[in-house]
PDB file of C-alpha atoms in Angstrom:
ATOM      1  CA  MET A 413       0.018   0.352   0.150  1.00 45.00           C
ATOM      2  CA  LYS A 414       3.683   2.181   0.847  1.00 51.00           C
ATOM      3  CA  LYS A 415       4.721   1.375  -2.786  1.00 56.00           C
ATOM      4  CA  GLU A 416       0.791   2.287  -4.619  1.00 56.00           C
ATOM      5  CA  ARG A 417       0.758   5.842  -3.024  1.00 65.00           C
ATOM      6  CA  ILE A 418       4.539   6.923  -3.462  1.00 66.00           C
ATOM      7  CA  PHE A 419       3.627   5.319  -6.959  1.00 62.00           C
ATOM      8  CA  TRP A 420      -0.275   7.705  -7.260  1.00 64.00           C
ATOM      9  CA  GLY A 421       1.649  11.090  -5.868  1.00 69.00           C
ATOM     10  CA  LEU A 422       4.615  10.643  -7.951  1.00 69.00           C
ATOM     11  CA  PHE A 423       2.134  10.452 -10.206  1.00 66.00           C
ATOM     12  CA  PHE A 424       0.167  13.276  -9.896  1.00 71.00           C
ATOM     13  CA  ILE A 425       3.370  15.659  -8.840  1.00 75.00           C
ATOM     14  CA  VAL A 426       5.096  14.525 -12.105  1.00 70.00           C
ATOM     15  CA  SER A 427       1.910  15.991 -14.163  1.00 68.00           C
ATOM     16  CA  ALA A 428       1.541  19.249 -11.671  1.00 73.00           C
ATOM     17  CA  VAL A 429       4.720  20.329 -12.990  1.00 72.00           C
ATOM     18  CA  PHE A 430       4.164  18.605 -16.550  1.00 66.00           C
ATOM     19  CA  LEU A 431       1.039  21.173 -16.470  1.00 67.00           C
ATOM     20  CA  ILE A 432       3.297  24.316 -16.074  1.00 70.00           C
ATOM     21  CA  VAL A 433       5.635  23.750 -17.997  1.00 65.00           C
ATOM     22  CA  SER A 434       3.529  22.873 -21.379  1.00 60.00           C
ATOM     23  CA  ARG A 435       1.676  26.385 -21.022  1.00 62.00           C
ATOM     24  CA  MET A 436       5.234  28.246 -20.826  1.00 63.00           C
ATOM     25  CA  GLY A 437       5.575  26.843 -24.312  1.00 60.00           C
ATOM     26  CA  VAL A 438       8.488  24.806 -24.183  1.00 54.00           C
ATOM     27  CA  LEU A 439       7.344  21.747 -25.499  1.00 53.00           C
ATOM     28  CA  GLY A 440       6.200  22.914 -27.920  1.00 54.00           C
ATOM     29  CA  ASP A 441       2.804  22.578 -30.256  1.00 58.00           C
ATOM     30  CA  ILE A 442       2.280  18.474 -27.606  1.00 61.00           C
ATOM     31  CA  GLY A 443      -1.150  19.167 -25.487  1.00 64.00           C
ATOM     32  CA  VAL A 444      -1.232  18.766 -22.414  1.00 63.00           C
ATOM     33  CA  PHE A 445      -4.181  16.009 -22.545  1.00 70.00           C
ATOM     34  CA  SER A 446      -1.421  13.548 -24.315  1.00 73.00           C
ATOM     35  CA  LEU A 447       1.175  14.897 -21.949  1.00 72.00           C
ATOM     36  CA  LEU A 448      -0.945  13.962 -18.957  1.00 72.00           C
ATOM     37  CA  LEU A 449      -0.750  10.735 -20.707  1.00 77.00           C
ATOM     38  CA  THR A 450       1.962  10.397 -21.602  1.00 78.00           C
ATOM     39  CA  VAL A 451       2.664  10.544 -17.759  1.00 76.00           C
ATOM     40  CA  PHE A 452       0.676   8.554 -16.887  1.00 77.00           C
ATOM     41  CA  PHE A 453       1.929   5.224 -19.095  1.00 79.00           C
ATOM     42  CA  ALA A 454       5.253   5.471 -18.816  1.00 78.00           C
ATOM     43  CA  ALA A 455       4.763   5.480 -14.603  1.00 75.00           C
ATOM     44  CA  CYS A 456       2.179   2.520 -16.326  1.00 75.00           C
ATOM     45  CA  LEU A 457       5.159   0.848 -17.977  1.00 76.00           C
ATOM     46  CA  ILE A 458       8.358   1.542 -15.308  1.00 75.00           C
ATOM     47  CA  LYS A 459       5.310  -0.164 -12.368  1.00 71.00           C
ATOM     48  CA  SER A 460       4.965  -3.298 -15.123  1.00 70.00           C
ATOM     49  CA  VAL A 461       8.327  -3.573 -15.766  1.00 72.00           C
ATOM     50  CA  VAL A 462       8.947  -3.794 -11.689  1.00 65.00           C
ATOM     51  CA  HIS A 463       6.413  -6.425 -11.386  1.00 66.00           C
ATOM     52  CA  ARG A 464       7.631  -7.835 -14.960  1.00 69.00           C
ATOM     53  CA  SER A 465       4.081  -7.659 -16.398  1.00 72.00           C
ATOM     54  CA  VAL A 466       4.442  -8.865 -20.253  1.00 77.00           C
ATOM     55  CA  THR A 467       1.304  -7.636 -19.919  1.00 77.00           C
ATOM     56  CA  GLY A 468       1.669  -3.268 -18.724  1.00 76.00           C
ATOM     57  CA  VAL A 469       4.021  -3.569 -20.224  1.00 82.00           C
ATOM     58  CA  LEU A 470       2.882  -4.300 -24.182  1.00 85.00           C
ATOM     59  CA  PHE A 471      -0.330  -1.899 -22.914  1.00 84.00           C
ATOM     60  CA  SER A 472       1.310   0.702 -22.253  1.00 82.00           C
ATOM     61  CA  VAL A 473       3.253   1.557 -24.974  1.00 88.00           C
ATOM     62  CA  ALA A 474       0.684   0.339 -27.007  1.00 87.00           C
ATOM     63  CA  PHE A 475      -1.175   3.307 -25.825  1.00 86.00           C
ATOM     64  CA  LEU A 476       2.729   5.660 -26.158  1.00 85.00           C
ATOM     65  CA  CYS A 477       2.482   4.506 -30.022  1.00 87.00           C
ATOM     66  CA  ILE A 478      -0.524   5.344 -30.666  1.00 86.00           C
ATOM     67  CA  ILE A 479      -0.429   9.084 -28.690  1.00 83.00           C
ATOM     68  CA  TYR A 480       2.964   9.719 -30.757  1.00 82.00           C
ATOM     69  CA  ALA A 481       1.268   8.388 -33.874  1.00 84.00           C
ATOM     70  CA  ARG A 482       1.786  11.621 -36.269  1.00 81.00           C
ATOM     71  CA  PRO A 483       5.427  12.601 -34.615  1.00 78.00           C
ATOM     72  CA  LEU A 484       7.011   8.377 -34.904  1.00 81.00           C
ATOM     73  CA  GLY A 485       4.870   8.488 -38.573  1.00 85.00           C
ATOM     74  CA  ILE A 486       3.689   5.511 -37.375  1.00 88.00           C
ATOM     75  CA  GLU A 487      -0.252   5.983 -38.108  1.00 86.00           C
ATOM     76  CA  SER A 488      -1.168   3.676 -40.476  1.00 88.00           C
ATOM     77  CA  ILE A 489      -1.099   0.680 -37.219  1.00 87.00           C
ATOM     78  CA  THR A 490      -2.713   2.540 -34.822  1.00 85.00           C
ATOM     79  CA  PRO A 491      -4.537   2.338 -33.057  1.00 84.00           C
ATOM     80  CA  TRP A 492      -6.126  -0.639 -33.730  1.00 84.00           C
ATOM     81  CA  PRO A 493      -3.484  -2.653 -35.375  1.00 86.00           C
ATOM     82  CA  VAL A 494      -0.664  -1.626 -32.019  1.00 86.00           C
ATOM     83  CA  LEU A 495      -3.535  -2.368 -30.643  1.00 83.00           C
ATOM     84  CA  GLY A 496      -4.142  -5.885 -31.441  1.00 83.00           C
ATOM     85  CA  ALA A 497      -0.832  -6.795 -31.485  1.00 87.00           C
ATOM     86  CA  ALA A 498      -0.421  -5.810 -27.453  1.00 82.00           C
ATOM     87  CA  LEU A 499      -3.544  -7.780 -26.881  1.00 79.00           C
ATOM     88  CA  LEU A 500      -2.807 -10.870 -28.980  1.00 82.00           C
ATOM     89  CA  GLY A 501       1.071 -10.708 -27.486  1.00 83.00           C
ATOM     90  CA  SER A 502      -0.229 -10.750 -24.443  1.00 76.00           C
ATOM     91  CA  ILE A 503      -2.363 -13.843 -24.535  1.00 74.00           C
ATOM     92  CA  GLY A 504       0.978 -15.632 -26.072  1.00 77.00           C
ATOM     93  CA  PHE A 505       2.689 -14.960 -23.155  1.00 74.00           C
ATOM     94  CA  SER A 506      -0.480 -16.163 -21.077  1.00 67.00           C
ATOM     95  CA  PHE A 507       0.104 -19.181 -22.637  1.00 65.00           C
ATOM     96  CA  LEU A 508       4.332 -19.620 -22.111  1.00 67.00           C
ATOM     97  CA  PHE A 509       4.298 -19.174 -19.183  1.00 58.00           C
ATOM     98  CA  HIS A 510       1.785 -21.380 -16.559  1.00 50.00           C
ATOM     99  CA  PRO A 511       1.954 -21.388 -13.056  1.00 47.00           C
ATOM    100  CA  ARG A 512       3.223 -24.483 -11.146  1.00 44.00           C
ATOM    101  CA  ARG A 513       1.343 -26.168  -9.102  1.00 44.00           C
ATOM    102  CA  SER A 514       2.684 -27.620  -5.379  1.00 38.00           C
ATOM    103  CA  CYS A 515       1.838 -28.088  -2.082  1.00 36.00           C
ATOM    104  CA  TYR A 516       3.720 -24.686  -1.019  1.00 34.00           C
ATOM    105  CA  HIS A 517       2.037 -22.277  -2.603  1.00 38.00           C
ATOM    106  CA  HIS A 518       1.677 -20.212  -0.115  1.00 37.00           C
ATOM    107  CA  HIS A 519       5.046 -18.923  -0.413  1.00 35.00           C
ATOM    108  CA  HIS A 520       6.356 -18.672  -4.171  1.00 37.00           C
ATOM    109  CA  ILE A 521       9.366 -16.326  -3.323  1.00 34.00           C
ATOM    110  CA  ASP A 522      10.319 -15.550  -7.242  1.00 37.00           C
ATOM    111  CA  SER A 523       6.851 -15.977  -8.793  1.00 41.00           C
ATOM    112  CA  GLU A 524       6.375 -12.520 -10.921  1.00 52.00           C
ATOM    113  CA  GLU A 525       2.314 -13.379  -9.960  1.00 63.00           C
ATOM    114  CA  SER A 526       1.055 -12.139  -6.084  1.00 81.00           C
ATOM    115  CA  VAL A 527      -0.046 -15.456  -4.918  1.00 87.00           C
ATOM    116  CA  GLU A 528      -2.662 -15.705  -2.222  1.00 88.00           C
ATOM    117  CA  THR A 529      -5.394 -18.163  -0.535  1.00 89.00           C
ATOM    118  CA  VAL A 530      -8.219 -17.509  -0.513  1.00 91.00           C
ATOM    119  CA  ASP A 531     -11.225 -19.355   1.651  1.00 89.00           C
ATOM    120  CA  GLY A 532     -15.339 -18.313   2.194  1.00 89.00           C
ATOM    121  CA  ALA A 533     -18.664 -18.315  -0.380  1.00 92.00           C
ATOM    122  CA  GLN A 534     -18.611 -15.253  -1.776  1.00 93.00           C
ATOM    123  CA  MET A 535     -15.598 -13.748  -3.525  1.00 94.00           C
ATOM    124  CA  GLU A 536     -14.051 -10.418  -5.784  1.00 94.00           C
ATOM    125  CA  PHE A 537     -10.646  -9.816  -6.874  1.00 93.00           C
ATOM    126  CA  SER A 538      -8.888  -7.147  -8.608  1.00 90.00           C
ATOM    127  CA  THR A 539      -5.496  -6.629 -10.553  1.00 87.00           C
ATOM    128  CA  THR A 540      -4.577  -4.176 -12.247  1.00 81.00           C
ATOM    129  CA  PHE A 541      -1.184  -3.907 -14.161  1.00 72.00           C
ATOM    130  CA  SER A 542      -0.170  -7.103 -12.806  1.00 75.00           C
ATOM    131  CA  GLY A 543      -0.507 -10.415 -12.539  1.00 81.00           C
ATOM    132  CA  SER A 544      -1.534 -12.316 -10.230  1.00 87.00           C
ATOM    133  CA  ILE A 545      -2.337 -16.938  -8.515  1.00 91.00           C
ATOM    134  CA  LYS A 546      -5.222 -17.099  -6.731  1.00 94.00           C
ATOM    135  CA  TYR A 547      -6.264 -21.133  -5.561  1.00 95.00           C
ATOM    136  CA  VAL A 548      -9.935 -21.269  -4.021  1.00 95.00           C
ATOM    137  CA  ASN A 549     -10.349 -23.045  -0.715  1.00 93.00           C
ATOM    138  CA  SER A 550     -14.344 -23.304  -0.386  1.00 92.00           C
ATOM    139  CA  ASP A 551     -17.103 -25.832   1.114  1.00 93.00           C
ATOM    140  CA  ASP A 552     -19.740 -22.959  -0.406  1.00 94.00           C
ATOM    141  CA  PHE A 553     -18.477 -22.207  -3.372  1.00 95.00           C
ATOM    142  CA  GLN A 554     -21.149 -19.219  -4.542  1.00 95.00           C
ATOM    143  CA  SER A 555     -19.576 -17.067  -6.464  1.00 95.00           C
ATOM    144  CA  ALA A 556     -17.004 -14.803  -7.409  1.00 95.00           C
ATOM    145  CA  ARG A 557     -16.096 -11.055  -9.126  1.00 95.00           C
ATOM    146  CA  LEU A 558     -13.169 -11.349 -11.381  1.00 95.00           C
ATOM    147  CA  HIS A 559     -11.901  -7.925 -12.270  1.00 93.00           C
ATOM    148  CA  CYS A 560      -8.745  -7.529 -14.076  1.00 90.00           C
ATOM    149  CA  ALA A 561      -8.136  -4.789 -16.580  1.00 83.00           C
ATOM    150  CA  PHE A 562      -4.060  -4.326 -18.493  1.00 74.00           C
ATOM    151  CA  GLY A 563      -2.961  -8.040 -16.617  1.00 76.00           C
ATOM    152  CA  SER A 564      -3.430 -11.396 -15.894  1.00 82.00           C
ATOM    153  CA  LEU A 565      -5.269 -13.616 -13.461  1.00 89.00           C
ATOM    154  CA  LYS A 566      -4.972 -16.974 -13.014  1.00 92.00           C
ATOM    155  CA  VAL A 567      -7.637 -18.544 -10.197  1.00 95.00           C
ATOM    156  CA  TYR A 568      -8.121 -22.039  -9.465  1.00 95.00           C
ATOM    157  CA  PHE A 569     -10.977 -23.504  -8.219  1.00 95.00           C
ATOM    158  CA  ASP A 570     -10.508 -27.245  -7.999  1.00 92.00           C
ATOM    159  CA  ASN A 571     -10.506 -27.656  -3.794  1.00 93.00           C
ATOM    160  CA  ALA A 572     -13.602 -25.221  -4.514  1.00 94.00           C
ATOM    161  CA  VAL A 573     -17.124 -27.568  -3.200  1.00 94.00           C
ATOM    162  CA  ILE A 574     -20.558 -26.122  -4.443  1.00 94.00           C
ATOM    163  CA  GLN A 575     -22.616 -27.429  -2.390  1.00 92.00           C
ATOM    164  CA  ARG A 576     -26.144 -25.698  -3.284  1.00 89.00           C
ATOM    165  CA  GLY A 577     -25.783 -26.031  -7.020  1.00 90.00           C
ATOM    166  CA  GLU A 578     -25.046 -23.218  -8.572  1.00 94.00           C
ATOM    167  CA  ALA A 579     -22.705 -20.523  -8.565  1.00 96.00           C
ATOM    168  CA  VAL A 580     -21.751 -17.355 -10.127  1.00 96.00           C
ATOM    169  CA  LEU A 581     -18.255 -15.800 -12.094  1.00 96.00           C
ATOM    170  CA  ASP A 582     -19.035 -12.409 -12.604  1.00 96.00           C
ATOM    171  CA  LEU A 583     -15.953 -11.040 -14.977  1.00 95.00           C
ATOM    172  CA  ASP A 584     -15.170  -7.811 -15.958  1.00 92.00           C
ATOM    173  CA  VAL A 585     -12.184  -8.333 -18.629  1.00 89.00           C
ATOM    174  CA  SER A 586     -10.562  -5.268 -20.305  1.00 83.00           C
ATOM    175  CA  PHE A 587      -7.494  -5.808 -21.880  1.00 74.00           C
ATOM    176  CA  ALA A 588      -6.612  -8.558 -19.861  1.00 78.00           C
ATOM    177  CA  GLY A 589      -6.109 -11.780 -20.111  1.00 82.00           C
ATOM    178  CA  VAL A 590      -7.322 -15.164 -17.796  1.00 89.00           C
ATOM    179  CA  GLU A 591      -7.265 -17.940 -17.071  1.00 90.00           C
ATOM    180  CA  LEU A 592     -10.080 -20.393 -15.100  1.00 94.00           C
ATOM    181  CA  TYR A 593      -9.275 -23.414 -14.120  1.00 93.00           C
ATOM    182  CA  ILE A 594     -12.708 -24.780 -12.447  1.00 93.00           C
ATOM    183  CA  PRO A 595     -13.512 -28.946 -11.738  1.00 92.00           C
ATOM    184  CA  LYS A 596     -14.427 -31.249 -14.711  1.00 90.00           C
ATOM    185  CA  ASN A 597     -17.371 -32.348 -13.411  1.00 89.00           C
ATOM    186  CA  TRP A 598     -18.956 -28.240 -13.404  1.00 92.00           C
ATOM    187  CA  SER A 599     -21.323 -27.257 -15.346  1.00 90.00           C
ATOM    188  CA  LEU A 600     -20.894 -23.859 -17.395  1.00 90.00           C
ATOM    189  CA  VAL A 601     -23.462 -21.607 -18.700  1.00 92.00           C
ATOM    190  CA  ASN A 602     -21.590 -18.945 -20.444  1.00 91.00           C
ATOM    191  CA  LYS A 603     -24.330 -15.729 -20.763  1.00 92.00           C
ATOM    192  CA  THR A 604     -20.740 -13.123 -21.073  1.00 91.00           C
ATOM    193  CA  SER A 605     -20.532 -10.808 -23.348  1.00 89.00           C
ATOM    194  CA  THR A 606     -18.038  -9.976 -25.608  1.00 83.00           C
ATOM    195  CA  ALA A 607     -16.317  -7.403 -27.620  1.00 76.00           C
ATOM    196  CA  PHE A 608     -12.921  -7.365 -30.059  1.00 66.00           C
ATOM    197  CA  GLY A 609     -12.126 -10.032 -27.075  1.00 69.00           C
ATOM    198  CA  GLY A 610     -13.418 -13.906 -26.309  1.00 77.00           C
ATOM    199  CA  ILE A 611     -13.595 -17.603 -24.061  1.00 85.00           C
ATOM    200  CA  ASP A 612     -12.309 -20.299 -25.377  1.00 82.00           C
ATOM    201  CA  GLU A 613     -12.382 -23.600 -23.500  1.00 85.00           C
ATOM    202  CA  LYS A 614     -10.438 -26.510 -22.954  1.00 84.00           C
ATOM    203  CA  ASN A 615     -10.200 -30.405 -21.716  1.00 82.00           C
ATOM    204  CA  ARG A 616     -14.447 -30.053 -21.640  1.00 73.00           C
ATOM    205  CA  ASN A 617     -15.912 -33.645 -20.669  1.00 65.00           C
ATOM    206  CA  ASP A 618     -19.302 -35.028 -20.237  1.00 65.00           C
ATOM    207  CA  SER A 619     -20.777 -33.027 -16.941  1.00 62.00           C
ATOM    208  CA  SER A 620     -24.226 -33.526 -16.837  1.00 69.00           C
ATOM    209  CA  GLY A 621     -25.267 -34.203 -13.340  1.00 74.00           C
ATOM    210  CA  GLY A 622     -22.926 -31.641 -11.532  1.00 83.00           C
ATOM    211  CA  PRO A 623     -23.459 -28.385 -10.099  1.00 92.00           C
ATOM    212  CA  VAL A 624     -24.182 -25.236 -12.529  1.00 93.00           C
ATOM    213  CA  VAL A 625     -21.345 -22.160 -12.795  1.00 94.00           C
ATOM    214  CA  ARG A 626     -23.051 -19.397 -14.257  1.00 95.00           C
ATOM    215  CA  LEU A 627     -20.517 -16.649 -15.625  1.00 95.00           C
ATOM    216  CA  LYS A 628     -21.717 -13.156 -16.856  1.00 94.00           C
ATOM    217  CA  GLY A 629     -19.721 -10.212 -17.579  1.00 93.00           C
ATOM    218  CA  LYS A 630     -17.581  -8.424 -19.974  1.00 91.00           C
ATOM    219  CA  VAL A 631     -14.801  -8.970 -22.110  1.00 88.00           C
ATOM    220  CA  SER A 632     -13.484  -5.768 -24.486  1.00 81.00           C
ATOM    221  CA  PHE A 633     -10.270  -7.068 -26.394  1.00 71.00           C
ATOM    222  CA  GLY A 634      -8.783  -9.644 -23.674  1.00 74.00           C
ATOM    223  CA  GLY A 635      -9.108 -13.057 -24.054  1.00 81.00           C
ATOM    224  CA  VAL A 636     -10.623 -15.787 -21.094  1.00 87.00           C
ATOM    225  CA  GLU A 637      -8.674 -19.537 -21.719  1.00 87.00           C
ATOM    226  CA  ILE A 638     -11.218 -21.814 -18.993  1.00 91.00           C
ATOM    227  CA  VAL A 639      -9.387 -24.891 -18.754  1.00 90.00           C
ATOM    228  CA  TYR A 640     -11.334 -28.134 -17.072  1.00 91.00           C
ATOM    229  CA  VAL A 641      -8.776 -30.314 -14.381  1.00 89.00           C
TER     230      VAL A 641
END
């Protein structure tokens, strides 16, 4: 929390300096709004590098390219081609680097992503400009809300039990990659809305008679992979 406050404190201070400097005409034709966005995405880029978040790095660079497309002469690849490349690159890296599970996953020290084991009936996960792994251990799982933006989120539900016959997963995914690992006996009902994104299922088998999981929410410029384990 202290690091987050320092990060955003410095961001607003630098933004204030750029705002005054821009009004003095020192920076030429670069607008105030472009300068503020530059500071923001440059800060996000630095933070993503520190946290080793490939998704954060790719999208920060993509948005900087969009802001300076005209001076750099790269208008032909902005905005959608460069955003699409960032999205595909993020999804590609999420496929290449899967976490390795073990009996001591509570104590990962060298992991590039934060790792947490949670329990309870209702839960909420939020990841922004970073990567995280959640292991759900619940004897009465009912619902989970997953928010992920400009990052990656992996959630393991293989140690969760649905006692009431039905559970809900509410997704809010934008410019990010999410992986959900769920038991093979769960039956998934997909009610999500997608825009420039998609949901893919792997290893699915016959789950007739098992509990029902209703997937709802939205996926924008992102990808969700559901793996049955």
